[in-house]
Structure formats: structure tokens, C-alpha cells
Coordinates of C-alpha atoms in Angstrom, one line a residue:
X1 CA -40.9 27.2 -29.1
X2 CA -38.8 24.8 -29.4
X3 CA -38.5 21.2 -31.2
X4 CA -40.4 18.9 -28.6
X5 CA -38.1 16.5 -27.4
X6 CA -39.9 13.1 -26.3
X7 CA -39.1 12.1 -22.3
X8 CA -36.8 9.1 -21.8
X9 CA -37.5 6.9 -19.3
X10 CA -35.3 5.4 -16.5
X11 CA -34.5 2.5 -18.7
X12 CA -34.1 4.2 -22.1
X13 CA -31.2 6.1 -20.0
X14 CA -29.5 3.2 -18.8
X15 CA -29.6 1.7 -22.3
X16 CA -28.4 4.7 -23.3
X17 CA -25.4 4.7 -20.7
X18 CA -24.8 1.2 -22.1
X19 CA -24.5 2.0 -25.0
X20 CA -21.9 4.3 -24.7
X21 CA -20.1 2.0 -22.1
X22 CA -20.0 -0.3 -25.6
X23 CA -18.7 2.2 -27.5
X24 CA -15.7 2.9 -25.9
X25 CA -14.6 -0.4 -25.5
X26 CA -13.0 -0.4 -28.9
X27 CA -11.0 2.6 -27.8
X28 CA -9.7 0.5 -24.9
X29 CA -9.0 -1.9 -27.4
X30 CA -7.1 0.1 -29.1
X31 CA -5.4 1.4 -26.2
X32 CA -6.7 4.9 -27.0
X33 CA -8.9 5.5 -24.1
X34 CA -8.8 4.0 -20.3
X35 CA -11.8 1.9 -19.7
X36 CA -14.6 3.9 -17.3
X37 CA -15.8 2.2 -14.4
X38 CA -18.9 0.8 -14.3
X39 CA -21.7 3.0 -12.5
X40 CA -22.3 2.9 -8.6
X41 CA -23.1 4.8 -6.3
X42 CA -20.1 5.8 -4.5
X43 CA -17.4 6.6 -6.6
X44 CA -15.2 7.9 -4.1
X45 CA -12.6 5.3 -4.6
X46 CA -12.3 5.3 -8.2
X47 CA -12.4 8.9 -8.5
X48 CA -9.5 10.0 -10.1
X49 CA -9.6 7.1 -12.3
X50 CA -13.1 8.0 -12.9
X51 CA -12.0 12.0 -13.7
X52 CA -9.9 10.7 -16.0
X53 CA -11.8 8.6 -17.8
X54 CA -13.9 11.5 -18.6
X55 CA -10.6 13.6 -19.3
X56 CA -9.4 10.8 -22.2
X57 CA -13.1 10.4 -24.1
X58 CA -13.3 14.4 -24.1
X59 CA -10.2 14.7 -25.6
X60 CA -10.9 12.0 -28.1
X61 CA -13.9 13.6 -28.6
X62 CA -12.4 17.3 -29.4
X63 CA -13.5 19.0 -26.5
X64 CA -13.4 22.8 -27.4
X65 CA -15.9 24.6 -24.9
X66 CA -16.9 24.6 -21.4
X67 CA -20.6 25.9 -20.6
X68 CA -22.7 26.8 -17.7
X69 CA -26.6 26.9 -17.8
X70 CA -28.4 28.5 -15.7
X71 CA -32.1 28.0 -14.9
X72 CA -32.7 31.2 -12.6
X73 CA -35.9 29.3 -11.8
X74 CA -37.0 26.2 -9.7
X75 CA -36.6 23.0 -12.0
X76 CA -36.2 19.6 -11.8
X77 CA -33.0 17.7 -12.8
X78 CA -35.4 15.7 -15.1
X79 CA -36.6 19.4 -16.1
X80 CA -32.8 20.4 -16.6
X81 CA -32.6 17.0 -18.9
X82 CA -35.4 18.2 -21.1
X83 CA -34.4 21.3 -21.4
X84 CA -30.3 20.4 -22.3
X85 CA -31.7 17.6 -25.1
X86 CA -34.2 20.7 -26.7
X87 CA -30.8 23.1 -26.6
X88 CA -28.5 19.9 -28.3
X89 CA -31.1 19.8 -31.3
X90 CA -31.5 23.4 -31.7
X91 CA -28.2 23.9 -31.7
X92 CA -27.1 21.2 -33.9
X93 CA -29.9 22.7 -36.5
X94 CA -28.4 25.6 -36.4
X95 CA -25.0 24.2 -36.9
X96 CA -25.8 21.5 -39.3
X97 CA -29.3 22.5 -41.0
X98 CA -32.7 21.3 -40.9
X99 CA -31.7 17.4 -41.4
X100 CA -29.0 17.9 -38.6
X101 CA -30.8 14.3 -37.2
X102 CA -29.6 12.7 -40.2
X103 CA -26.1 13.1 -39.4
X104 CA -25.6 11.9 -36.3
X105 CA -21.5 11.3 -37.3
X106 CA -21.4 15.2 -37.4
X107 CA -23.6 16.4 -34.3
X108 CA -21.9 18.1 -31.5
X109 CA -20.9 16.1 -28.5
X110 CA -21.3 17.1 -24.9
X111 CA -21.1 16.1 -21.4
X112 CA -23.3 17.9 -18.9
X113 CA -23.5 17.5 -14.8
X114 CA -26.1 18.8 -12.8
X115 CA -25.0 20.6 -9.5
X116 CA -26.9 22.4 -6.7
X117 CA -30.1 20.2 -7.6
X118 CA -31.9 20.7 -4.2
X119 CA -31.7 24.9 -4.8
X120 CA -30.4 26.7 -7.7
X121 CA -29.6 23.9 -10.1
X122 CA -27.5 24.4 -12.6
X123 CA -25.8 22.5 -15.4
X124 CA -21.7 22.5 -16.2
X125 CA -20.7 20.7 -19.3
X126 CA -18.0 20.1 -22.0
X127 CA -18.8 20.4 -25.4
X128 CA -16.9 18.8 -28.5
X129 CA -17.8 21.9 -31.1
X130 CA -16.4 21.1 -34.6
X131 CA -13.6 23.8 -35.5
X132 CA -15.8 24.8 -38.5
X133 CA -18.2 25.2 -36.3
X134 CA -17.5 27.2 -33.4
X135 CA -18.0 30.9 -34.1
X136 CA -21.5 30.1 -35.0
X137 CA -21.7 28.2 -32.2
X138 CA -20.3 31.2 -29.7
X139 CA -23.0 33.7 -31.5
X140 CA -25.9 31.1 -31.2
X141 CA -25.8 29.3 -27.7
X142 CA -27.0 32.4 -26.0
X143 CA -29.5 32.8 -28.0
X144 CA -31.0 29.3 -28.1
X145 CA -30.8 29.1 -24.3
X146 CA -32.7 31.9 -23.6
X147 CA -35.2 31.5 -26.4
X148 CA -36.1 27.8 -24.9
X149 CA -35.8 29.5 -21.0
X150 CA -36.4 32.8 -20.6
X151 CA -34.6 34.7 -18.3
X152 CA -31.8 31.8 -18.0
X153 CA -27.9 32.4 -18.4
X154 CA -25.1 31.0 -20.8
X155 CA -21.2 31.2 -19.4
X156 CA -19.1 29.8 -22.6
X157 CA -15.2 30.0 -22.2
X158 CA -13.1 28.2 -24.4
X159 CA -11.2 24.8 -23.0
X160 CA -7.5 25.5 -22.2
X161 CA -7.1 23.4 -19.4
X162 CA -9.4 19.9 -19.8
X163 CA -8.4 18.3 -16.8
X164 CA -9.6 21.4 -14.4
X165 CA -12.9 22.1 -16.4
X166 CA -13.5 17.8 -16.0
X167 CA -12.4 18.6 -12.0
X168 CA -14.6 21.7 -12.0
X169 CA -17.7 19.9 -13.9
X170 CA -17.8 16.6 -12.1
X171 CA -16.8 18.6 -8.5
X172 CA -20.0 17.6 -6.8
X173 CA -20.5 14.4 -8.1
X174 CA -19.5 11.9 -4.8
X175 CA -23.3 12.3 -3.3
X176 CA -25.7 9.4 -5.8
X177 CA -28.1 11.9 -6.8
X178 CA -25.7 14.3 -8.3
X179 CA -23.9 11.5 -10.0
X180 CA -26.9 9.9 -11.4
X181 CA -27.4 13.6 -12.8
X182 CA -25.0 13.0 -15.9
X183 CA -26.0 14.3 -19.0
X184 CA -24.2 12.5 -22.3
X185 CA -25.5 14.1 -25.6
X186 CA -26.3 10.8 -27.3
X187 CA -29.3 10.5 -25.4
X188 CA -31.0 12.9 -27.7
X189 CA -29.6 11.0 -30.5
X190 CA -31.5 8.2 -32.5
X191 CA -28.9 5.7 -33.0
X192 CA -27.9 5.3 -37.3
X193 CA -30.2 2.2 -37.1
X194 CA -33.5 3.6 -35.3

């Protein structure tokens, strides 16, 4: 089984979105990264602004891999959640070792949307794998999906065009629920000072 990964609630999330709203605000500083638009629920305006937003922090962050997960079995986009946080820490034991929460500089970054949440969700996300780290990653990431959901699927395919895999990921995301559906990495994180 794996690591048991504590439920966050509504409020813990938005912190959490905060959070990383703060973060890149030194980057827009710095000129390095447009500023993302706040939350809302429509974002049909703002969307290519929005898309590239997402576009600018991947890049910054290294983005290496796009990956689909598939449930094959009725879950919850809070279930999907769970299930993405428990694959994160596997994985990033299996990259970075049994401390892997001690290093929270080094753990692997990744964006993940929900899609089809009414039938046969599904996740799409990008993932920031370290160079150093990404044939282990490719040989594992099956693996650790399907030991934490039996009978679910892994598509991994390596990023050579980040703008159509942001377009392709966030492709469903102008109806509230499905937007509210973003999954950032750092949410399974305990921040350096926790």
C-alpha cells in the first residue's frame, strides 16, 4: 500500500494556491514569468493569458514529461486528488530516497487537470522531472500507478511542444468545476518551515 497521504481541506487548498500565487511574484519581479490571474470562475476572457501563464512557470520549472492517468473506475475528483498526492510521494521516494520529504528543493514538480469528471475522469499533467532523474522516472511511473490503483493506465511522452501539451491539458477547463480541478504538486509538500 501506499504512504497514506492526509486529506486537505477546502481551505488548506486555497492556502496552498496562495501560496504559490506568492511565489511567483518574485519571478514577475524579475520579469521572468508573466503574473497569473487571480482565480474565478470564468476564465474565458483571460484564457490565453491564463495558458500562458502556465506555459512560462512550466518552462521555468523544467518541464520534461507530459502524463495521462487513468482511473478505469468511478472516482471522485477529490479521489483523483488523493490518489495523484500518494503517486507524487512514491515517486519522489523513489527518485530521491527514503527522506525525499526532507528535500523539498529537489522534489519533482507537476501540474495536473482533471477532465471528464462527471464519467471517466481522468488526469493530464506536466511534470518538471530532473534530467538525472528521468530514466528512473520513465521505468517507475507505471509501476507506482498501478501498484496504488490497480487496473489504471500511465501514457508518459516526453514534452516537445509545451505550449500544445499546456493547450491539450488545460482544454476543458472554461466550465468552474473542471477549473477548480487543478492539481499543483506543492500541495503534498510541507513547506521548509512546517
Amino acid at each position: 500500500m501506499g504512504m497514506p497521504v492526509r486529506q486537505f481541506t477546502r481551505n488548506e487548498i486555497q492556502a496552498a494556491n496562495a501560496a504559490f500565487q506568492a511565489q511567483t511574484v518574485e519571478l514577475v519581479k524579475k520579469k521572468t514569468l508573466a503574473p497569473l490571474p487571480k482565480r474565478t470562475t470564468t476564465i474565458v476572457g483571460g484564457r490565453a493569458k491564463w495558458k500562458q501563464a502556465w506555459v512560462d512557470l512550466l518552462r521555468e520549472k523544467g518541464a520534461s514529461h507530459t502524463v495521462t492517468f487513468a482511473f478505469n473506475h468511478p472516482i471522485s475528483v477529490d479521489g483523483a486528488r488523493e490518489r495523484f498526492g500518494e503517486f507524487l510521494q512514491q515517486l519522489d521516494r523513489a527518485l530521491l530516497g527514503p527522506r525525499y520529504a526532507k528535500k523539498p528543493e529537489r522534489r519533482t514538480f507537476a501540474v495536473a487537470f482533471a477532465e471528464n469528471i462527471t464519467s471517466n475522469i481522468h488526469l493530464h499533467a506536466v511534470f518538471a522531472v530532473a534530467p538525472e532523474h528521468q530514466d528512473r522516472f520513465l521505468s517507475d511511473a507505471d509501476g507506482i500507478w498501478k501498484k496504488l490503483f490497480p487496473g489504471g493506465d500511465v501514457n508518459i511522452k516526453s514534452i516537445d511542444d509545451l505550449a500544445g501539451a499546456v493547450d491539450y491539458m488545460t482544454k476543458h477547463t472554461s466550465h468552474k468545476d473542471v477549473f477548480d480541478s487543478q492539481i499543483l504538486s506543492t500541495e503534498f509538500q510541507r513547506s521548509a518551515s512546517a
